[in-house]
PDB file of N, CA and C in Angstrom:
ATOM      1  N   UNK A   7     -26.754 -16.526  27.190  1.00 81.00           N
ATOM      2  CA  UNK A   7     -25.902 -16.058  26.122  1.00 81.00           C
ATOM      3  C   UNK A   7     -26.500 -14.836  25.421  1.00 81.00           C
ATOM      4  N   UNK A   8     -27.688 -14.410  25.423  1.00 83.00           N
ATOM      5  CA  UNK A   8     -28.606 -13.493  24.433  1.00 83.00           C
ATOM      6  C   UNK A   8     -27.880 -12.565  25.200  1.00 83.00           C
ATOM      7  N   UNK A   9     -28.448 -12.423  26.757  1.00 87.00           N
ATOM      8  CA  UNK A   9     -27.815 -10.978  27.333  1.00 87.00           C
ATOM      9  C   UNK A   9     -26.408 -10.792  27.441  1.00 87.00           C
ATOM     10  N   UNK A  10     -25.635 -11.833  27.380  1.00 87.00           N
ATOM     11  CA  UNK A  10     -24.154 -11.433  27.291  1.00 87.00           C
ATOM     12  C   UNK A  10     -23.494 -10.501  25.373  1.00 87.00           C
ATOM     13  N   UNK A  11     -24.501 -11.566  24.648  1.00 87.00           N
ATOM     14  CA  UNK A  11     -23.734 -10.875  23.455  1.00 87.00           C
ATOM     15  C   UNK A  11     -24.994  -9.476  23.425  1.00 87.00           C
ATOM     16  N   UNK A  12     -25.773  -9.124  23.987  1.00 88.00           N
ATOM     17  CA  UNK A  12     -26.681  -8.115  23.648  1.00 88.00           C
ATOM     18  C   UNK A  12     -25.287  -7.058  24.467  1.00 88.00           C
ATOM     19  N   UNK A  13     -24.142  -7.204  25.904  1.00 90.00           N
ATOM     20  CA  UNK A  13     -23.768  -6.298  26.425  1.00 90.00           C
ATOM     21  C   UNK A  13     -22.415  -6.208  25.622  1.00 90.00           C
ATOM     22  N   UNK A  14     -22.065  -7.218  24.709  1.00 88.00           N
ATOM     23  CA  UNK A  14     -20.990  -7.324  23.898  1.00 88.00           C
ATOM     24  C   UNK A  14     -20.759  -6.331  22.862  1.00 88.00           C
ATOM     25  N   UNK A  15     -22.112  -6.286  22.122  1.00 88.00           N
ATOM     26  CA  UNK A  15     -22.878  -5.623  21.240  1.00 88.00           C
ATOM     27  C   UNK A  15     -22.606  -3.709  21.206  1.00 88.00           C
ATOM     28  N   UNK A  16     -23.089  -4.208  22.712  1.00 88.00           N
ATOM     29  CA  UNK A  16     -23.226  -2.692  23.182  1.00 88.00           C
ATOM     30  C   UNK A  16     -22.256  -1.983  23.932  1.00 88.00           C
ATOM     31  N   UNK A  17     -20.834  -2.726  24.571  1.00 90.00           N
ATOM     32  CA  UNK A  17     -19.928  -1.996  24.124  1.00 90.00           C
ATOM     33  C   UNK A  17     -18.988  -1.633  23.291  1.00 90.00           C
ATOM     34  N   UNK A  18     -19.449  -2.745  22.113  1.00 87.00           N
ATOM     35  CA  UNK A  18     -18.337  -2.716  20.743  1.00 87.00           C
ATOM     36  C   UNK A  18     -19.269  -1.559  19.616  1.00 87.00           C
ATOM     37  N   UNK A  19     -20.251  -0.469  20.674  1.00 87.00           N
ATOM     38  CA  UNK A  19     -20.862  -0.157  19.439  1.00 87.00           C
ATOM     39  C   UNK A  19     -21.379  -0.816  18.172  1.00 87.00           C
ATOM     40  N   UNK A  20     -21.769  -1.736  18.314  1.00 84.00           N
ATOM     41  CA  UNK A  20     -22.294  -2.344  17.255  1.00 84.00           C
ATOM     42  C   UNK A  20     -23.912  -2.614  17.223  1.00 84.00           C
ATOM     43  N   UNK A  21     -24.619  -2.678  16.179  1.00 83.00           N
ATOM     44  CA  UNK A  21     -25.841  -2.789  15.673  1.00 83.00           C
ATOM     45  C   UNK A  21     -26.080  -4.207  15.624  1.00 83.00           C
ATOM     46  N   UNK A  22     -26.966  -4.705  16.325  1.00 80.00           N
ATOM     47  CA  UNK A  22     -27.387  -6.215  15.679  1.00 80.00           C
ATOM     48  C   UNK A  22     -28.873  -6.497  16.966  1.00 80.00           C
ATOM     49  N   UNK A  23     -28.880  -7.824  15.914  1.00 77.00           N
ATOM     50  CA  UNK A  23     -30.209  -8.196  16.928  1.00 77.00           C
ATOM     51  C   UNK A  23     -30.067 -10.114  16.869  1.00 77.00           C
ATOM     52  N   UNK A  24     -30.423 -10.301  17.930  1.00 74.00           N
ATOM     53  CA  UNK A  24     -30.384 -11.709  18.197  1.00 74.00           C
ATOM     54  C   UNK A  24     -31.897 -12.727  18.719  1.00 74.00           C
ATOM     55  N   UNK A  25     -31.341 -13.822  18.547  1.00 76.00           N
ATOM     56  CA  UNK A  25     -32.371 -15.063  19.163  1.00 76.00           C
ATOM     57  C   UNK A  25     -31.966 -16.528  19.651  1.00 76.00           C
ATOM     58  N   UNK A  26     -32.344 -16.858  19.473  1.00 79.00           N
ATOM     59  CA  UNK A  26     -31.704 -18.286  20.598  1.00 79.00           C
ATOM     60  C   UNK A  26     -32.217 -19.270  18.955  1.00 79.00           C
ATOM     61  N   UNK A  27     -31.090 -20.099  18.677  1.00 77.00           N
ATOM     62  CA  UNK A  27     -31.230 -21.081  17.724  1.00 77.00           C
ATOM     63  C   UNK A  27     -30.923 -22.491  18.546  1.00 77.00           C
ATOM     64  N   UNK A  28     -31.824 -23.425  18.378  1.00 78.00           N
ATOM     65  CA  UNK A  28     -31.931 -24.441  18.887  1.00 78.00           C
ATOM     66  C   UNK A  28     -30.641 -25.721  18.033  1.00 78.00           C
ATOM     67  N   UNK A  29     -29.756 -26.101  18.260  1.00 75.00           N
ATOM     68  CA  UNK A  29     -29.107 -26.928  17.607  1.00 75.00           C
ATOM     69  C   UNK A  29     -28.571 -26.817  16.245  1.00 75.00           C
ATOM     70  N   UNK A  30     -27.042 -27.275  16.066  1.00 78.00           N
ATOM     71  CA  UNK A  30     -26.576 -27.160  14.850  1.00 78.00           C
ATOM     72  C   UNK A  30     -26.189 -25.563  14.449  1.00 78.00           C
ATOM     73  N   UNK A  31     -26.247 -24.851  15.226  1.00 78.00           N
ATOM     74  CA  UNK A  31     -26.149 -23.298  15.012  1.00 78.00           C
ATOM     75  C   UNK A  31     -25.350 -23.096  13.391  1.00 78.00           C
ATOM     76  N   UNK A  32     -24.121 -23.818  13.536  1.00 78.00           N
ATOM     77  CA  UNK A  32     -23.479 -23.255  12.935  1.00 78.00           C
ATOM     78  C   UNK A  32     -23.045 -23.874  11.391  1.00 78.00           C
ATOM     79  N   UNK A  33     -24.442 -25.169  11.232  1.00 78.00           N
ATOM     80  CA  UNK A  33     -24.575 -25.303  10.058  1.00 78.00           C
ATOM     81  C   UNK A  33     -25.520 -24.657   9.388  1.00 78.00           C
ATOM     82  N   UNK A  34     -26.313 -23.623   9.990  1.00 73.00           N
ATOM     83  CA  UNK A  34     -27.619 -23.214   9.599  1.00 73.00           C
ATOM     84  C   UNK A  34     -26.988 -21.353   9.135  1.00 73.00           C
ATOM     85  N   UNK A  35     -25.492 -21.116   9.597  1.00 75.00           N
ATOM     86  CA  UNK A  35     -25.495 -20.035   9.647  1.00 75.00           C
ATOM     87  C   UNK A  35     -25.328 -19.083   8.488  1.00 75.00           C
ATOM     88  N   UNK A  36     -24.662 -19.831   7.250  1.00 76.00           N
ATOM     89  CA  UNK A  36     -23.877 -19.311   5.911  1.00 76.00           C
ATOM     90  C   UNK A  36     -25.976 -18.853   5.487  1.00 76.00           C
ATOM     91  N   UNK A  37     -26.493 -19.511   5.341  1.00 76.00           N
ATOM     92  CA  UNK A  37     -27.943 -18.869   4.768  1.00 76.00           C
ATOM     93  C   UNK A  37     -28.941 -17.989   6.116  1.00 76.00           C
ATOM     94  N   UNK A  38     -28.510 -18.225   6.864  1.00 76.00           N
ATOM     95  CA  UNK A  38     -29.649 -17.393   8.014  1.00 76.00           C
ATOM     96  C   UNK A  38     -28.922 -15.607   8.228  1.00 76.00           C
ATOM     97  N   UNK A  39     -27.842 -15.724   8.897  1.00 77.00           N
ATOM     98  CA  UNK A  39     -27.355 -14.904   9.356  1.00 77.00           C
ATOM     99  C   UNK A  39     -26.096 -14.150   9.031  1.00 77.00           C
ATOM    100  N   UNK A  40     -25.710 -13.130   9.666  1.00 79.00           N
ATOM    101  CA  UNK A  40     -24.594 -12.611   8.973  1.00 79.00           C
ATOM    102  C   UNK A  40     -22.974 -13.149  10.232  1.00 79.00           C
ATOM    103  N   UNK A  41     -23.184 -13.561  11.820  1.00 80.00           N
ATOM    104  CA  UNK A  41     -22.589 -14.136  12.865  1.00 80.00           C
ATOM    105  C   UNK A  41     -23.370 -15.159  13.632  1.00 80.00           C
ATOM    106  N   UNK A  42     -22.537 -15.560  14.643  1.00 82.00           N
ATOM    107  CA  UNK A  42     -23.601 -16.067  15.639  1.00 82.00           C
ATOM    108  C   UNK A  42     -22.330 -16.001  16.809  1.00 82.00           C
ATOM    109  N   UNK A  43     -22.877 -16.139  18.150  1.00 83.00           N
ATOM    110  CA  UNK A  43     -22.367 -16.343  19.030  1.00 83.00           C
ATOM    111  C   UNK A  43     -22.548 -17.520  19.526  1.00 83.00           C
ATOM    112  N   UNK A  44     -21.695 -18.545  19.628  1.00 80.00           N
ATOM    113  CA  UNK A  44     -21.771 -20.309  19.835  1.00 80.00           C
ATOM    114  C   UNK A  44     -20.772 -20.696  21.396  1.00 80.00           C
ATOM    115  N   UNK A  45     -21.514 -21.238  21.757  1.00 81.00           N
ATOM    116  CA  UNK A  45     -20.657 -22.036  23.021  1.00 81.00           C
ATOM    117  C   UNK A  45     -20.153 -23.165  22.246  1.00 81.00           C
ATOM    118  N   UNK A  46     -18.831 -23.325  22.585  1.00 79.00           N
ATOM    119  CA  UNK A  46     -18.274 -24.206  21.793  1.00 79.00           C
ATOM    120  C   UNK A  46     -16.910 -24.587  23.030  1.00 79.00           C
ATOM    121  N   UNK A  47     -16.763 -26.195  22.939  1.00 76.00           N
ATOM    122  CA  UNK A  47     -15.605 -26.738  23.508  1.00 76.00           C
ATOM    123  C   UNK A  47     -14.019 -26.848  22.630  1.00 76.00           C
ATOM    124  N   UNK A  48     -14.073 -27.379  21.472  1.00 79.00           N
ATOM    125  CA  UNK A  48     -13.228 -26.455  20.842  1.00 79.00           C
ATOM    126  C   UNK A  48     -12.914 -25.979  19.633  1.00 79.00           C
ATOM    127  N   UNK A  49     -14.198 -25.502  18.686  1.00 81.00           N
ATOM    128  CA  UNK A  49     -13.971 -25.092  17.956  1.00 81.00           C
ATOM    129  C   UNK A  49     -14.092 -25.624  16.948  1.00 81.00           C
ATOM    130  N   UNK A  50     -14.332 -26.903  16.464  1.00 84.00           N
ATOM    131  CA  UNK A  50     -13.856 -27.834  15.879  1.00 84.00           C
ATOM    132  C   UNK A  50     -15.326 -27.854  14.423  1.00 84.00           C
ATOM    133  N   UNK A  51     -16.019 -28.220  14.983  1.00 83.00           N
ATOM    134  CA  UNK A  51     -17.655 -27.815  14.440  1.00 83.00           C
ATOM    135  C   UNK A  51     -17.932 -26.199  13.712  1.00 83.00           C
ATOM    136  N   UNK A  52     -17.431 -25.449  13.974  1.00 84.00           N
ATOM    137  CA  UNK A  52     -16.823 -24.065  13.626  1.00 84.00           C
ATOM    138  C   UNK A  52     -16.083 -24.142  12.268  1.00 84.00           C
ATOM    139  N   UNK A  53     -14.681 -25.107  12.482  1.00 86.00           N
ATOM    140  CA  UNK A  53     -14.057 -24.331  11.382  1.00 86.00           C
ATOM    141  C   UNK A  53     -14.407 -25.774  10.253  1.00 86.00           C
ATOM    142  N   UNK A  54     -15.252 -27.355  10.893  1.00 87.00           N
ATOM    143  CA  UNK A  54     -15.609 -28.044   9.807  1.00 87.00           C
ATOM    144  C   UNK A  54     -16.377 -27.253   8.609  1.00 87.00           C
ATOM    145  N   UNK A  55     -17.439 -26.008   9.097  1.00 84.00           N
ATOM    146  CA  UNK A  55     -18.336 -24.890   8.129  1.00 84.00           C
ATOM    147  C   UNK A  55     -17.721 -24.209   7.616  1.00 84.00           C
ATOM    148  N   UNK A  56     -16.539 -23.730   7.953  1.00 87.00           N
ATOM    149  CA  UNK A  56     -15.581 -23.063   6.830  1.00 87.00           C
ATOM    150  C   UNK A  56     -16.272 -21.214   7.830  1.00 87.00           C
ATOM    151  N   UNK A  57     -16.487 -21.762   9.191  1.00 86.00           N
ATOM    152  CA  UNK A  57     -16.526 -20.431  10.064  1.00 86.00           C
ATOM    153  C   UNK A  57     -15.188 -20.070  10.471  1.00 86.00           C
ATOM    154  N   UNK A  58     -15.076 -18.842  11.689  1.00 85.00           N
ATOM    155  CA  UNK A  58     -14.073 -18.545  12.059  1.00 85.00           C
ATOM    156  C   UNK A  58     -14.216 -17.563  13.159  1.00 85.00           C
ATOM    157  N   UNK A  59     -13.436 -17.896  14.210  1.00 86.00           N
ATOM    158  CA  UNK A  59     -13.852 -17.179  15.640  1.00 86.00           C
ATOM    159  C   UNK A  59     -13.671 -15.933  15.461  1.00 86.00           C
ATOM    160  N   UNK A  60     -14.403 -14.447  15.622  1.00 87.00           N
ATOM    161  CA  UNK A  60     -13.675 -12.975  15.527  1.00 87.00           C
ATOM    162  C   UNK A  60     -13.578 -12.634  16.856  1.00 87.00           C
ATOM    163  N   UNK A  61     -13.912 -13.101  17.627  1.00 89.00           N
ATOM    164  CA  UNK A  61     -13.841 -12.669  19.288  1.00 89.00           C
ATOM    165  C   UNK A  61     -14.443 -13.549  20.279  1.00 89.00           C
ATOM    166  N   UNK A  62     -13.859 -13.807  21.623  1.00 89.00           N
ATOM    167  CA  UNK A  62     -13.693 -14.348  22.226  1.00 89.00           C
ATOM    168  C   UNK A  62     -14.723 -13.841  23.513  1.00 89.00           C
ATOM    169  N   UNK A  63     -16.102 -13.646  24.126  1.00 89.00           N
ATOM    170  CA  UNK A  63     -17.098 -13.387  24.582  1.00 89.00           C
ATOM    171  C   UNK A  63     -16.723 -13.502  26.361  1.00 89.00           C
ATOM    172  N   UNK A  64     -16.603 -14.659  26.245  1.00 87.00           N
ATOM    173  CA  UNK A  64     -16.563 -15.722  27.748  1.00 87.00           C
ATOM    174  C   UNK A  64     -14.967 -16.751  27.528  1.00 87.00           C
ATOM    175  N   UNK A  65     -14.260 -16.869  28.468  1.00 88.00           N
ATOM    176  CA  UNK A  65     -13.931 -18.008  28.444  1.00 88.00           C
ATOM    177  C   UNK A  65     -14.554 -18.823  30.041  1.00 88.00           C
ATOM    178  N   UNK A  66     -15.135 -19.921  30.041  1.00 84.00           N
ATOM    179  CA  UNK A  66     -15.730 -21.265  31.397  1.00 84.00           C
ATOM    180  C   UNK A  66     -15.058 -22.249  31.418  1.00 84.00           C
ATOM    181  N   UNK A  67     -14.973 -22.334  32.496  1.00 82.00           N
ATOM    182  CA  UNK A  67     -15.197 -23.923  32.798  1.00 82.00           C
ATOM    183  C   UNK A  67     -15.926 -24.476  33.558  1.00 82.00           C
ATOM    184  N   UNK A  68     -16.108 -25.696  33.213  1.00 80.00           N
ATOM    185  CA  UNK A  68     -17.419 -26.058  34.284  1.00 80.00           C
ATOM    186  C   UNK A  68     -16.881 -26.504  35.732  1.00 80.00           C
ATOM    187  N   UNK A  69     -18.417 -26.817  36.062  1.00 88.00           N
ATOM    188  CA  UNK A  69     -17.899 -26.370  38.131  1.00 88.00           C
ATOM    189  C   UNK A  69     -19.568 -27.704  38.707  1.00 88.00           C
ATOM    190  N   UNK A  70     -19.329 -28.236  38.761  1.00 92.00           N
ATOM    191  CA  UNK A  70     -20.179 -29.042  39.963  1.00 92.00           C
ATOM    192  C   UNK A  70     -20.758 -28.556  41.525  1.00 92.00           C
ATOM    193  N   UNK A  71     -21.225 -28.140  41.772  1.00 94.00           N
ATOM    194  CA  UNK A  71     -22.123 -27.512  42.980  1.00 94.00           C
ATOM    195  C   UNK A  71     -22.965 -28.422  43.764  1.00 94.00           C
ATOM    196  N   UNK A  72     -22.596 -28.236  44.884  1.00 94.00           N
ATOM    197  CA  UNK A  72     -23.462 -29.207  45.787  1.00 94.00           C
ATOM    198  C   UNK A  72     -23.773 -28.129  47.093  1.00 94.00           C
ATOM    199  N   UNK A  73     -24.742 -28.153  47.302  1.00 95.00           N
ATOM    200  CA  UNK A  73     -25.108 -27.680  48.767  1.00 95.00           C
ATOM    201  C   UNK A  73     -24.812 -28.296  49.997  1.00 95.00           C
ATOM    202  N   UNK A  74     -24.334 -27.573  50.957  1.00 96.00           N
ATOM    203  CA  UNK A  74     -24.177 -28.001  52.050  1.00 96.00           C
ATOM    204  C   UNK A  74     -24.951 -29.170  52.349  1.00 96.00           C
ATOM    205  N   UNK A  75     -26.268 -28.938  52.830  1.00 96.00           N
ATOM    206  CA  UNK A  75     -27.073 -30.286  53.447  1.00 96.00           C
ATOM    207  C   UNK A  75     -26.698 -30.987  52.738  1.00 96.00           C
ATOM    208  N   UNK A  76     -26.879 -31.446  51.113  1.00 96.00           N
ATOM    209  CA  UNK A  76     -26.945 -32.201  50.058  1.00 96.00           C
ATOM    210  C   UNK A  76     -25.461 -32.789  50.318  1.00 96.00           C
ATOM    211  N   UNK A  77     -24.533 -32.071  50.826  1.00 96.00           N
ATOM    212  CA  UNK A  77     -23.452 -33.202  50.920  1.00 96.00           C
ATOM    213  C   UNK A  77     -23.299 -33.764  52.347  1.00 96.00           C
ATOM    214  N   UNK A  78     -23.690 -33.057  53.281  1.00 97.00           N
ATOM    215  CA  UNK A  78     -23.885 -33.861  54.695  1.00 97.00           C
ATOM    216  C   UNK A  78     -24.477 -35.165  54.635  1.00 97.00           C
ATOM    217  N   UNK A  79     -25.599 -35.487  53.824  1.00 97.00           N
ATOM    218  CA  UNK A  79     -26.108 -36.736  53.371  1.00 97.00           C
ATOM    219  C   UNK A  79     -25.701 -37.748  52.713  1.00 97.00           C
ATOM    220  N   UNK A  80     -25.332 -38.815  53.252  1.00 97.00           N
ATOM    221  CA  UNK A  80     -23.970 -39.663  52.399  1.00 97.00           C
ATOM    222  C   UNK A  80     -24.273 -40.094  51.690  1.00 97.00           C
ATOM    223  N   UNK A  81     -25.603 -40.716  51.464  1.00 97.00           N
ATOM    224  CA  UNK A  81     -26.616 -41.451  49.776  1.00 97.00           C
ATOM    225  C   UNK A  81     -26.386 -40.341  49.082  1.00 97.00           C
ATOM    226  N   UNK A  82     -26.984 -38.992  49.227  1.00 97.00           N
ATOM    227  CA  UNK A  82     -26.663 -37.832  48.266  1.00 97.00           C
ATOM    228  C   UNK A  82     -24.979 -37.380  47.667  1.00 97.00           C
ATOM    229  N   UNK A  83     -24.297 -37.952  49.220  1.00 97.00           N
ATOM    230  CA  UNK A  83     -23.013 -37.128  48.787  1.00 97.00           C
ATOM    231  C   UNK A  83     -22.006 -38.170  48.029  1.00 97.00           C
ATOM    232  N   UNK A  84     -22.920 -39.664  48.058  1.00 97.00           N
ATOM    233  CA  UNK A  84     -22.215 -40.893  47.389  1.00 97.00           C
ATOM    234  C   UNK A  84     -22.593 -40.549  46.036  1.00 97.00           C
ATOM    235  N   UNK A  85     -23.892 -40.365  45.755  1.00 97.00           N
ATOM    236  CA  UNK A  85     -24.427 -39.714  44.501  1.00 97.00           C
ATOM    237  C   UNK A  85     -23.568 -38.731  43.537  1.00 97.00           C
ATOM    238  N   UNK A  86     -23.379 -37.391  44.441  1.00 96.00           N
ATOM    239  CA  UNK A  86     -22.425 -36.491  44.112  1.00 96.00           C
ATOM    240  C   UNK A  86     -20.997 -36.471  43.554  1.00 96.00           C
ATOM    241  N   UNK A  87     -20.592 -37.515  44.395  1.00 96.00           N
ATOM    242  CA  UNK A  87     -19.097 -37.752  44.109  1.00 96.00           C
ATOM    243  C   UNK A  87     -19.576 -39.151  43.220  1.00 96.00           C
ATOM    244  N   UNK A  88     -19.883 -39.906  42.855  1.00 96.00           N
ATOM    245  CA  UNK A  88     -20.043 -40.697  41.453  1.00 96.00           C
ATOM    246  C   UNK A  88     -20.444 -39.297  40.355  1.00 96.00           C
ATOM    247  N   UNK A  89     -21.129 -38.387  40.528  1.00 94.00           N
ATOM    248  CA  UNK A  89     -21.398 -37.545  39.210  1.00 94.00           C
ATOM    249  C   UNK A  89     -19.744 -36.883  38.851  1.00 94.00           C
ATOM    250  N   UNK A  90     -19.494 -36.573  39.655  1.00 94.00           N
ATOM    251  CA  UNK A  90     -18.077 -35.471  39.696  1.00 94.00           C
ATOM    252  C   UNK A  90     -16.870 -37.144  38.752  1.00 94.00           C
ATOM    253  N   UNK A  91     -17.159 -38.178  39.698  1.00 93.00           N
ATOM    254  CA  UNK A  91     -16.440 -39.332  39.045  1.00 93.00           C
ATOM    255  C   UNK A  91     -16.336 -39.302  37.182  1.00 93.00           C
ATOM    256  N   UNK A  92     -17.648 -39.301  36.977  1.00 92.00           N
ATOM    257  CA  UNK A  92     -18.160 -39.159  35.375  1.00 92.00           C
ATOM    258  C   UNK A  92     -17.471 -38.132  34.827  1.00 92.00           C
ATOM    259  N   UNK A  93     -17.416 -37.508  35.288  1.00 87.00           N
ATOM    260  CA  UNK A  93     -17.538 -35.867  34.681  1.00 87.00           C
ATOM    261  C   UNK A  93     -15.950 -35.841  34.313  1.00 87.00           C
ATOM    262  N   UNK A  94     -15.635 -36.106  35.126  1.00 87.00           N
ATOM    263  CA  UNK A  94     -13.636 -36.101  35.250  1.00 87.00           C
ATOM    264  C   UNK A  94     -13.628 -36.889  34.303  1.00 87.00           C
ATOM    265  N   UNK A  95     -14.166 -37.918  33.629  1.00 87.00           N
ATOM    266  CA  UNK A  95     -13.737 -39.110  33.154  1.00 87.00           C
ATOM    267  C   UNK A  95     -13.787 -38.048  31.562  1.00 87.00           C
ATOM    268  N   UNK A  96     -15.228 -37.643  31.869  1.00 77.00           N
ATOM    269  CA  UNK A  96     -15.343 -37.581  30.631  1.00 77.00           C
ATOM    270  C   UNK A  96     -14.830 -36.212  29.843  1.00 77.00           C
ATOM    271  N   UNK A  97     -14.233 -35.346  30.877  1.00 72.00           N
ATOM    272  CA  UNK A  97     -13.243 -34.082  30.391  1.00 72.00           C
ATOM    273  C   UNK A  97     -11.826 -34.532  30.236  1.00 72.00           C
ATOM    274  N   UNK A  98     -11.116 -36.027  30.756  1.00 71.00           N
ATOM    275  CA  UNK A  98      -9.935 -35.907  30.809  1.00 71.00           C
ATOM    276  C   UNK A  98      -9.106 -36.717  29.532  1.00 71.00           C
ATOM    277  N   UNK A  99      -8.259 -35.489  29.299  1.00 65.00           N
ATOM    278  CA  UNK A  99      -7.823 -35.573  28.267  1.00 65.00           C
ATOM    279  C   UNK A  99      -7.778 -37.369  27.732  1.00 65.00           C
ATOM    280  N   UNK A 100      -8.058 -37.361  26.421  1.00 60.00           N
ATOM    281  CA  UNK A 100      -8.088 -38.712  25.703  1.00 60.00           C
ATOM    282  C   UNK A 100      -6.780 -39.299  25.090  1.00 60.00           C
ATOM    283  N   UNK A 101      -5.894 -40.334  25.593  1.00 56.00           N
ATOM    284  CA  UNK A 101      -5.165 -40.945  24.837  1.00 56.00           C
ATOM    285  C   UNK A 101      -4.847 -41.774  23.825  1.00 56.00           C
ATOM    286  N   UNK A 102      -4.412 -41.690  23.080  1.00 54.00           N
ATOM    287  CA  UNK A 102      -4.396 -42.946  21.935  1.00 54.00           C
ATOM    288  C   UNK A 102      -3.282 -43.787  21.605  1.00 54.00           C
ATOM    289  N   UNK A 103      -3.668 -44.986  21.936  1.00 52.00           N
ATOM    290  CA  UNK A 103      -3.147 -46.217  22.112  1.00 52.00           C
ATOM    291  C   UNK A 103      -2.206 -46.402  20.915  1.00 52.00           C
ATOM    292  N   UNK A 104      -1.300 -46.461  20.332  1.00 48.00           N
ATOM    293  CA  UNK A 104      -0.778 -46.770  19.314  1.00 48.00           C
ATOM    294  C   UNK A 104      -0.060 -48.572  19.145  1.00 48.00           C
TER     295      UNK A 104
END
């Protein structure tokens, strides 16, 4: 993230200098700093601080990678596909029971 907002920086003409903040970024930010650049899923932690997005850097999504050999191997590729299992579970959208 440092070198992406350092090339952000530098084609919006803008002046700044950065560092890597370990956790909570964006309760620490109203006394540290004047922005920050935050990976964020959606936002939510952001506008609880009374922050507010001015630009949009990256949009991702995530991606699971397996190597060839690593999936030719069926203990590994049983492995693999239980992680990908999780992962789905735990991106897909949440319903509520009423």
């Amino acid at each position: 993230m440092v070198n992406l907002t350092k090339k952000y920086l530098e084609e919006k003409r803008r002046d700044g200098r950065g560092g890597i903040s370990w956790g909570a970024t964006e309760v620490k930010a109203h006394e540290l700093v004047d922005a920050i650049v935050e990976v964020t899923e959606t936002g939510s932690s952001l506008r609880a601080n009374n922050l507010r997005i001015v630009d949009e850097l990256l949009s991702s999504t995530p991606r699971l990678i397996a190597n060839y050999d690593a999936w030719k191997d069926s203990w590994k590729r049983k492995k693999i596909e239980t992680l990908s299992m999780l992962l789905k579970a735990r991106w897909r959208p949440r319903r509520k029971s009423v």
